[in-house]
mmCIF file of C-alpha atoms (C1' of nucleotides) in Angstrom:
data_model
loop_
_atom_site.group_PDB
_atom_site.id
_atom_site.type_symbol
_atom_site.label_atom_id
_atom_site.label_comp_id
_atom_site.label_asym_id
_atom_site.label_seq_id
_atom_site.Cartn_x
_atom_site.Cartn_y
_atom_site.Cartn_z
ATOM 1 C CA MET A 1 -16.824 6.592 26.979
ATOM 2 C CA ASN A 2 -17.970 4.431 24.104
ATOM 3 C CA ILE A 3 -16.232 4.211 20.771
ATOM 4 C CA GLY A 4 -18.546 6.692 19.082
ATOM 5 C CA GLN A 5 -17.793 9.479 21.493
ATOM 6 C CA VAL A 6 -14.095 8.868 21.588
ATOM 7 C CA ALA A 7 -14.046 8.703 17.798
ATOM 8 C CA GLU A 8 -15.640 12.101 17.577
ATOM 9 C CA GLN A 9 -13.350 13.628 20.161
ATOM 10 C CA ALA A 10 -10.198 12.168 18.707
ATOM 11 C CA GLY A 11 -11.253 12.897 15.143
ATOM 12 C CA LEU A 12 -10.726 9.301 14.074
ATOM 13 C CA PRO A 13 -13.171 6.808 12.532
ATOM 14 C CA ALA A 14 -14.378 4.095 14.901
ATOM 15 C CA LYS A 15 -13.008 1.522 12.474
ATOM 16 C CA THR A 16 -9.557 2.970 12.819
ATOM 17 C CA ILE A 17 -9.769 2.919 16.584
ATOM 18 C CA ARG A 18 -10.716 -0.764 16.558
ATOM 19 C CA TYR A 19 -7.786 -1.344 14.250
ATOM 20 C CA TYR A 20 -5.461 0.450 16.643
ATOM 21 C CA GLU A 21 -6.634 -1.854 19.383
ATOM 22 C CA ASP A 22 -6.039 -4.861 17.126
ATOM 23 C CA ILE A 23 -2.413 -3.878 16.657
ATOM 24 C CA ASN A 24 -2.004 -3.058 20.344
ATOM 25 C CA LEU A 25 -1.565 0.672 20.161
ATOM 26 C CA ILE A 26 -4.326 1.093 22.730
ATOM 27 C CA SER A 27 -6.039 -1.210 25.207
ATOM 28 C CA PRO A 28 -9.469 0.078 26.185
ATOM 29 C CA LEU A 29 -11.446 -1.732 28.869
ATOM 30 C CA ARG A 30 -14.603 -3.746 28.213
ATOM 31 C CA ASP A 31 -18.047 -3.254 29.580
ATOM 32 C CA GLY A 32 -20.320 -6.114 30.638
ATOM 33 C CA ASN A 33 -22.070 -5.995 27.278
ATOM 34 C CA GLY A 34 -18.832 -6.317 25.352
ATOM 35 C CA TYR A 35 -18.652 -2.645 24.433
ATOM 36 C CA ARG A 36 -15.268 -0.967 24.595
ATOM 37 C CA VAL A 37 -14.858 1.542 27.419
ATOM 38 C CA PHE A 38 -12.345 4.325 26.840
ATOM 39 C CA ARG A 39 -10.650 6.140 29.697
ATOM 40 C CA ASP A 40 -9.246 9.639 29.432
ATOM 41 C CA SER A 41 -5.810 8.121 29.004
ATOM 42 C CA ASP A 42 -7.091 6.201 25.990
ATOM 43 C CA LEU A 43 -8.510 9.370 24.518
ATOM 44 C CA HIS A 44 -5.191 11.151 25.050
ATOM 45 C CA LYS A 45 -3.370 8.399 23.230
ATOM 46 C CA LEU A 46 -5.819 8.532 20.346
ATOM 47 C CA VAL A 47 -5.449 12.279 20.000
ATOM 48 C CA PHE A 48 -1.698 11.779 20.068
ATOM 49 C CA LEU A 49 -1.950 9.117 17.385
ATOM 50 C CA SER A 50 -4.248 11.213 15.263
ATOM 51 C CA ARG A 51 -1.818 14.111 15.357
ATOM 52 C CA ALA A 52 1.238 11.996 14.754
ATOM 53 C CA ARG A 53 -0.392 10.204 11.817
ATOM 54 C CA SER A 54 -1.456 13.524 10.311
ATOM 55 C CA LEU A 55 2.191 14.575 10.436
ATOM 56 C CA GLY A 56 3.006 11.510 8.402
ATOM 57 C CA PHE A 57 4.598 9.323 11.071
ATOM 58 C CA SER A 58 4.173 5.636 10.274
ATOM 59 C CA ILE A 59 2.313 3.378 12.657
ATOM 60 C CA GLU A 60 5.582 1.920 13.889
ATOM 61 C CA GLU A 61 7.020 5.380 14.463
ATOM 62 C CA CYS A 62 3.825 6.201 16.339
ATOM 63 C CA ARG A 63 4.327 3.127 18.475
ATOM 64 C CA THR A 64 7.809 4.337 19.361
ATOM 65 C CA LEU A 65 6.613 7.870 20.052
ATOM 66 C CA LEU A 66 3.748 6.602 22.168
ATOM 67 C CA ALA A 67 6.164 4.553 24.240
ATOM 68 C CA LEU A 68 8.334 7.639 24.756
ATOM 69 C CA TYR A 69 5.206 9.638 25.539
ATOM 70 C CA GLY A 70 4.382 7.202 28.312
ATOM 71 C CA ASP A 71 7.921 7.012 29.642
ATOM 72 C CA LYS A 72 8.506 9.756 32.174
ATOM 73 C CA ASP A 73 12.241 9.051 32.171
ATOM 74 C CA ARG A 74 12.678 9.384 28.431
ATOM 75 C CA ALA A 75 15.399 11.541 26.961
ATOM 76 C CA SER A 76 14.047 14.253 24.696
ATOM 77 C CA GLY A 77 16.984 13.471 22.429
ATOM 78 C CA ASP A 78 15.393 10.135 21.587
ATOM 79 C CA VAL A 79 12.179 11.833 20.547
ATOM 80 C CA LYS A 80 14.036 14.431 18.542
ATOM 81 C CA ALA A 81 15.965 11.749 16.680
ATOM 82 C CA VAL A 82 12.769 10.025 15.558
ATOM 83 C CA ALA A 83 11.238 13.326 14.520
ATOM 84 C CA GLN A 84 14.313 14.450 12.635
ATOM 85 C CA GLN A 85 14.584 11.241 10.708
ATOM 86 C CA HIS A 86 10.968 11.607 9.703
ATOM 87 C CA LEU A 87 11.540 15.207 8.703
ATOM 88 C CA HIS A 88 14.296 14.089 6.372
ATOM 89 C CA GLN A 89 11.931 11.623 4.757
ATOM 90 C CA ILE A 90 9.350 14.339 4.253
ATOM 91 C CA GLU A 91 11.915 16.607 2.691
ATOM 92 C CA ALA A 92 13.108 13.866 0.359
ATOM 93 C CA LYS A 93 9.539 13.215 -0.686
ATOM 94 C CA ILE A 94 8.955 16.900 -1.368
ATOM 95 C CA LEU A 95 12.009 17.026 -3.604
ATOM 96 C CA GLU A 96 10.842 13.936 -5.447
ATOM 97 C CA LEU A 97 7.385 15.380 -6.023
ATOM 98 C CA GLN A 98 8.809 18.708 -7.127
ATOM 99 C CA ALA A 99 10.912 16.914 -9.706
ATOM 100 C CA MET A 100 7.825 15.090 -10.939
ATOM 101 C CA ARG A 101 5.922 18.335 -11.095
ATOM 102 C CA GLY A 102 8.678 19.933 -13.133
ATOM 103 C CA THR A 103 8.825 17.203 -15.711
ATOM 104 C CA LEU A 104 5.086 16.836 -15.934
ATOM 105 C CA SER A 105 4.565 20.573 -16.319
ATOM 106 C CA GLU A 106 6.980 20.679 -19.201
ATOM 107 C CA LEU A 107 5.185 17.866 -20.957
ATOM 108 C CA ILE A 108 1.809 19.463 -20.378
ATOM 109 C CA ASN A 109 2.946 22.876 -21.559
ATOM 110 C CA GLY A 110 4.069 21.393 -24.824
ATOM 111 C CA CYS A 111 0.741 19.742 -25.526
ATOM 112 C CA ALA A 112 -1.921 21.513 -27.552
ATOM 113 C CA GLY A 113 -4.658 19.581 -25.807
ATOM 114 C CA ASP A 114 -7.035 19.681 -28.734
ATOM 115 C CA HIS A 115 -8.704 17.101 -30.966
ATOM 116 C CA ARG A 116 -5.543 16.262 -32.876
ATOM 117 C CA PRO A 117 -3.642 13.083 -32.047
ATOM 118 C CA ASP A 118 -0.148 14.580 -31.953
ATOM 119 C CA CYS A 119 0.870 14.627 -28.298
ATOM 120 C CA PRO A 120 4.207 15.579 -26.722
ATOM 121 C CA ILE A 121 3.098 14.064 -23.430
ATOM 122 C CA LEU A 122 2.885 10.582 -24.896
ATOM 123 C CA LYS A 123 6.111 11.157 -26.798
ATOM 124 C CA GLY A 124 7.827 12.227 -23.605
ATOM 125 C CA LEU A 125 6.624 9.129 -21.813
ATOM 126 C CA ALA A 126 7.708 6.833 -24.628
ATOM 127 C CA ALA A 127 11.255 8.183 -24.491
ATOM 128 C CA PRO A 128 12.934 10.404 -21.905
ATOM 129 C CA LEU A 129 13.270 14.053 -22.826
ATOM 130 C CA ALA A 130 16.724 15.149 -23.908
ATOM 131 C CA MET B 1 13.894 -11.068 -26.051
ATOM 132 C CA ASN B 2 13.623 -12.867 -22.718
ATOM 133 C CA ILE B 3 12.428 -11.247 -19.545
ATOM 134 C CA GLY B 4 15.953 -10.615 -18.241
ATOM 135 C CA GLN B 5 16.994 -8.546 -21.219
ATOM 136 C CA VAL B 6 13.774 -6.599 -21.422
ATOM 137 C CA ALA B 7 13.968 -5.936 -17.680
ATOM 138 C CA GLU B 8 17.396 -4.455 -18.066
ATOM 139 C CA GLN B 9 16.434 -2.330 -21.043
ATOM 140 C CA ALA B 10 13.235 -1.047 -19.500
ATOM 141 C CA GLY B 11 14.816 -0.521 -16.102
ATOM 142 C CA LEU B 12 12.170 -2.605 -14.355
ATOM 143 C CA PRO B 13 12.537 -5.737 -12.196
ATOM 144 C CA ALA B 14 11.484 -8.965 -13.887
ATOM 145 C CA LYS B 15 8.983 -9.487 -11.073
ATOM 146 C CA THR B 16 7.291 -6.237 -11.927
ATOM 147 C CA ILE B 17 7.088 -7.153 -15.595
ATOM 148 C CA ARG B 18 5.412 -10.457 -14.756
ATOM 149 C CA TYR B 19 3.024 -8.524 -12.571
ATOM 150 C CA TYR B 20 2.236 -6.148 -15.432
ATOM 151 C CA GLU B 21 1.386 -9.139 -17.555
ATOM 152 C CA ASP B 22 -0.824 -10.523 -14.780
ATOM 153 C CA ILE B 23 -2.889 -7.358 -14.744
ATOM 154 C CA ASN B 24 -2.978 -7.207 -18.531
ATOM 155 C CA LEU B 25 -0.873 -4.149 -19.141
ATOM 156 C CA ILE B 26 1.267 -6.129 -21.545
ATOM 157 C CA SER B 27 0.868 -9.429 -23.388
ATOM 158 C CA PRO B 28 4.173 -10.911 -24.407
ATOM 159 C CA LEU B 29 4.266 -14.035 -26.555
ATOM 160 C CA ARG B 30 5.395 -17.424 -25.302
ATOM 161 C CA ASP B 31 8.206 -19.605 -26.534
ATOM 162 C CA GLY B 32 7.934 -23.373 -26.880
ATOM 163 C CA ASN B 33 9.624 -23.807 -23.500
ATOM 164 C CA GLY B 34 7.116 -21.534 -21.748
ATOM 165 C CA TYR B 35 9.475 -18.561 -21.603
ATOM 166 C CA ARG B 36 8.010 -15.140 -22.304
ATOM 167 C CA VAL B 37 9.095 -13.585 -25.593
ATOM 168 C CA PHE B 38 9.064 -9.788 -25.750
ATOM 169 C CA ARG B 39 8.704 -7.917 -28.999
ATOM 170 C CA ASP B 40 9.946 -4.381 -29.536
ATOM 171 C CA SER B 41 6.396 -3.172 -29.019
ATOM 172 C CA ASP B 42 6.379 -4.836 -25.594
ATOM 173 C CA LEU B 43 9.636 -3.139 -24.724
ATOM 174 C CA HIS B 44 8.238 0.222 -25.815
ATOM 175 C CA LYS B 45 5.245 -0.257 -23.593
ATOM 176 C CA LEU B 46 7.412 -1.197 -20.633
ATOM 177 C CA VAL B 47 9.594 1.867 -21.100
ATOM 178 C CA PHE B 48 6.432 3.923 -21.290
ATOM 179 C CA LEU B 49 5.130 2.340 -18.103
ATOM 180 C CA SER B 50 8.409 2.793 -16.318
ATOM 181 C CA ARG B 51 8.454 6.484 -17.174
ATOM 182 C CA ALA B 52 4.808 7.057 -16.334
ATOM 183 C CA ARG B 53 5.137 5.265 -12.996
ATOM 184 C CA SER B 54 8.217 7.302 -12.127
ATOM 185 C CA LEU B 55 6.124 10.418 -12.713
ATOM 186 C CA GLY B 56 3.702 9.081 -10.163
ATOM 187 C CA PHE B 57 0.868 7.988 -12.420
ATOM 188 C CA SER B 58 -1.135 5.164 -10.858
ATOM 189 C CA ILE B 59 -1.396 1.835 -12.598
ATOM 190 C CA GLU B 60 -4.938 2.649 -13.716
ATOM 191 C CA GLU B 61 -3.824 5.998 -15.074
ATOM 192 C CA CYS B 62 -1.033 4.168 -16.874
ATOM 193 C CA ARG B 63 -3.574 1.816 -18.352
ATOM 194 C CA THR B 64 -5.514 4.789 -19.693
ATOM 195 C CA LEU B 65 -2.390 6.471 -21.025
ATOM 196 C CA LEU B 66 -1.222 3.261 -22.631
ATOM 197 C CA ALA B 67 -4.556 2.919 -24.407
ATOM 198 C CA LEU B 68 -4.235 6.489 -25.684
ATOM 199 C CA TYR B 69 -0.636 5.760 -26.652
ATOM 200 C CA GLY B 70 -1.818 2.893 -28.801
ATOM 201 C CA ASP B 71 -4.741 4.783 -30.308
ATOM 202 C CA LYS B 72 -3.596 6.658 -33.365
ATOM 203 C CA ASP B 73 -6.878 8.576 -33.478
ATOM 204 C CA ARG B 74 -6.702 9.854 -29.910
ATOM 205 C CA ALA B 75 -7.244 13.509 -29.100
ATOM 206 C CA SER B 76 -4.270 15.065 -27.367
ATOM 207 C CA GLY B 77 -6.814 16.840 -25.180
ATOM 208 C CA ASP B 78 -7.708 13.523 -23.568
ATOM 209 C CA VAL B 79 -4.098 12.881 -22.690
ATOM 210 C CA LYS B 80 -3.619 16.395 -21.400
ATOM 211 C CA ALA B 81 -6.678 16.053 -19.151
ATOM 212 C CA VAL B 82 -5.270 12.933 -17.494
ATOM 213 C CA ALA B 83 -1.892 14.559 -17.060
ATOM 214 C CA GLN B 84 -3.328 17.739 -15.656
ATOM 215 C CA GLN B 85 -5.446 15.957 -13.126
ATOM 216 C CA HIS B 86 -2.389 14.074 -11.980
ATOM 217 C CA LEU B 87 -0.411 17.300 -11.787
ATOM 218 C CA HIS B 88 -3.043 18.721 -9.473
ATOM 219 C CA GLN B 89 -2.730 15.702 -7.232
ATOM 220 C CA ILE B 90 1.026 16.115 -7.106
ATOM 221 C CA GLU B 91 0.669 19.767 -6.237
ATOM 222 C CA ALA B 92 -1.819 18.988 -3.501
ATOM 223 C CA LYS B 93 0.558 16.416 -2.074
ATOM 224 C CA ILE B 94 3.423 18.872 -2.128
ATOM 225 C CA LEU B 95 1.359 21.397 -0.193
ATOM 226 C CA GLU B 96 0.380 18.765 2.318
ATOM 227 C CA LEU B 97 3.975 17.699 2.848
ATOM 228 C CA GLN B 98 5.135 21.279 3.139
ATOM 229 C CA ALA B 99 2.581 21.858 5.861
ATOM 230 C CA MET B 100 3.820 18.756 7.666
ATOM 231 C CA ARG B 101 7.364 19.936 7.317
ATOM 232 C CA GLY B 102 6.471 23.310 8.775
ATOM 233 C CA THR B 103 4.758 21.925 11.821
ATOM 234 C CA LEU B 104 7.362 19.287 12.403
ATOM 235 C CA SER B 105 10.223 21.757 12.070
ATOM 236 C CA GLU B 106 8.657 24.002 14.678
ATOM 237 C CA LEU B 107 8.309 21.128 17.086
ATOM 238 C CA ILE B 108 11.859 19.985 16.489
ATOM 239 C CA ASN B 109 13.296 23.466 16.880
ATOM 240 C CA GLY B 110 11.701 23.772 20.267
ATOM 241 C CA CYS B 111 13.188 20.547 21.545
ATOM 242 C CA ALA B 112 16.476 20.536 23.410
ATOM 243 C CA GLY B 113 17.186 16.992 22.316
ATOM 244 C CA ASP B 114 19.246 16.122 25.336
ATOM 245 C CA HIS B 115 19.006 13.594 28.170
ATOM 246 C CA ARG B 116 16.174 15.410 29.954
ATOM 247 C CA PRO B 117 12.603 14.174 29.614
ATOM 248 C CA ASP B 118 10.928 17.513 28.926
ATOM 249 C CA CYS B 119 9.939 17.448 25.262
ATOM 250 C CA PRO B 120 7.924 19.992 23.252
ATOM 251 C CA ILE B 121 7.560 17.484 20.426
ATOM 252 C CA LEU B 122 5.564 15.099 22.577
ATOM 253 C CA LYS B 123 3.623 18.009 24.036
ATOM 254 C CA GLY B 124 2.776 19.263 20.587
ATOM 255 C CA LEU B 125 1.581 15.823 19.546
ATOM 256 C CA ALA B 126 -0.557 15.429 22.640
ATOM 257 C CA ALA B 127 -2.376 18.688 21.919
ATOM 258 C CA PRO B 128 -2.333 20.861 18.817
ATOM 259 C CA LEU B 129 -0.182 23.962 18.944
ATOM 260 C CA ALA B 130 -2.041 27.220 19.429
ATOM 261 C "C1'" DC C 1 -42.960 -4.634 20.683
ATOM 262 C "C1'" DT C 2 -40.604 -2.653 17.338
ATOM 263 C "C1'" DT C 3 -37.647 0.807 15.391
ATOM 264 C "C1'" DG C 4 -33.299 3.010 15.043
ATOM 265 C "C1'" DA C 5 -28.964 4.022 16.553
ATOM 266 C "C1'" DC C 6 -25.471 2.092 18.666
ATOM 267 C "C1'" DC C 7 -22.130 -1.640 19.318
ATOM 268 C "C1'" DT C 8 -19.706 -6.373 18.224
ATOM 269 C "C1'" DT C 9 -16.777 -9.724 15.225
ATOM 270 C "C1'" DC C 10 -14.984 -11.449 11.061
ATOM 271 C "C1'" DC C 11 -13.811 -11.551 6.195
ATOM 272 C "C1'" DA C 12 -12.402 -9.437 2.091
ATOM 273 C "C1'" DG C 13 -10.474 -5.767 -0.657
ATOM 274 C "C1'" DT C 14 -7.406 -1.885 -1.536
ATOM 275 C "C1'" DT C 15 -2.073 -0.411 -4.160
ATOM 276 C "C1'" DA C 16 1.770 -2.011 -6.479
ATOM 277 C "C1'" DC C 17 4.565 -4.713 -5.916
ATOM 278 C "C1'" DT C 18 8.238 -8.059 -3.390
ATOM 279 C "C1'" DG C 19 10.187 -12.321 -1.305
ATOM 280 C "C1'" DG C 20 10.495 -17.024 -1.364
ATOM 281 C "C1'" DA C 21 9.716 -21.876 -2.371
ATOM 282 C "C1'" DA C 22 9.724 -25.459 -5.650
ATOM 283 C "C1'" DC C 23 10.615 -26.608 -10.024
ATOM 284 C "C1'" DC C 24 12.000 -26.584 -15.366
ATOM 285 C "C1'" DC C 25 15.445 -25.339 -19.368
ATOM 286 C "C1'" DT C 26 19.971 -24.565 -21.326
ATOM 287 C "C1'" DT C 27 24.759 -24.505 -21.604
ATOM 288 C "C1'" DA C 28 29.396 -25.354 -20.060
ATOM 289 C "C1'" DT C 29 32.647 -28.087 -17.749
ATOM 290 C "C1'" DG C 30 35.112 -32.175 -15.309
ATOM 291 C "C1'" DC D 1 27.422 -38.472 -18.392
ATOM 292 C "C1'" DA D 2 26.683 -35.971 -14.167
ATOM 293 C "C1'" DT D 3 26.295 -31.659 -12.485
ATOM 294 C "C1'" DA D 4 26.441 -26.911 -11.490
ATOM 295 C "C1'" DA D 5 25.364 -22.212 -12.743
ATOM 296 C "C1'" DG D 6 22.326 -19.083 -14.383
ATOM 297 C "C1'" DG D 7 18.454 -18.321 -16.798
ATOM 298 C "C1'" DG D 8 13.296 -19.100 -16.724
ATOM 299 C "C1'" DT D 9 8.308 -20.717 -14.676
ATOM 300 C "C1'" DT D 10 4.222 -20.751 -11.207
ATOM 301 C "C1'" DC D 11 2.009 -19.951 -6.959
ATOM 302 C "C1'" DC D 12 1.482 -18.331 -2.239
ATOM 303 C "C1'" DA D 13 2.065 -14.997 1.222
ATOM 304 C "C1'" DG D 14 3.180 -10.533 2.993
ATOM 305 C "C1'" DT D 15 3.587 -5.452 2.981
ATOM 306 C "C1'" DA D 16 0.780 -0.401 5.074
ATOM 307 C "C1'" DA D 17 -3.019 1.257 7.098
ATOM 308 C "C1'" DC D 18 -6.975 1.064 6.862
ATOM 309 C "C1'" DT D 19 -12.031 0.556 4.728
ATOM 310 C "C1'" DG D 20 -16.447 -1.676 3.387
ATOM 311 C "C1'" DG D 21 -19.799 -4.824 4.340
ATOM 312 C "C1'" DA D 22 -22.330 -8.682 6.329
ATOM 313 C "C1'" DA D 23 -24.476 -10.760 10.278
ATOM 314 C "C1'" DG D 24 -25.850 -10.080 14.584
ATOM 315 C "C1'" DG D 25 -26.139 -8.327 19.823
ATOM 316 C "C1'" DT D 26 -27.703 -4.018 22.908
ATOM 317 C "C1'" DC D 27 -30.177 -0.179 24.394
ATOM 318 C "C1'" DA D 28 -33.416 3.775 24.864
ATOM 319 C "C1'" DA D 29 -37.671 5.674 23.152
ATOM 320 C "C1'" DG D 30 -42.458 5.611 21.646
#
DNA sequence: CTTGACCTTCCAGTTACTGGAACCCTTATG
DNA sequence: CATAAGGGTTCCAGTAACTGGAAGGTCAAG
């Protein structure tokens, strides 16, 4: 398989796949003409990476997960630990964004949003609300 | 005021303040010895920036807001539009993270997390859940 | 033989800082 | 007077994870 086909099947841009090779997440073979040749195992890894990235795992977390994925003697506890730590980060981020949303909503609700210059949003940014 | 004092009062690292000058968000004066001299107006802007950044506005959005902040003839509608667009982005991000959390929680719940290699998390990453 | 769709590499840019090196200014102390 | 501490300065490089673009090789079709 060439990069175009594998890109389509994995749902990743070809550029990203080349990048993943650069940072040694995958190691496709090479054809006589210099083209990358992807095996099924490469495709599996790319699908895995695509999924893991879409769940917000960092590249380094993906590297760890991919190593566990390829290790038939892994302990599922190791995988679970990585996943749980990431889940905590997601939850912290959600709380942070919800706090932002709350504050921002308040500011917006107080603003007439017309042609006049008076603006509670700018006031709120200039000095914290009480 | 020197950079140390203004940093403390604005709650921003000195490095960040120098960076904000680099990208022309602020323009402090200079003392004879080359030290930056911050006026009250500079401090106000830095507080404004600190607040806006903590609400997740990008630097370019901050630049826009800062211009509106300094424009006594602004229309509050312009400010509200910027804020509302940002609010939508925050809400979209929250939804995205909540979806991640949901999927990840399911995977984690299905995983024994012990010494055995069998792992639904890795399986779920290798191929999307039904 | 040329056109178009592939593929290749390499370089630069993105966001918003952050760390570190090398060096200057000011003040206090032995 | 030397020096040490605690400011300040600039500049360079690195972070995360790609993405865009240029310049050029390859391949199948008409």
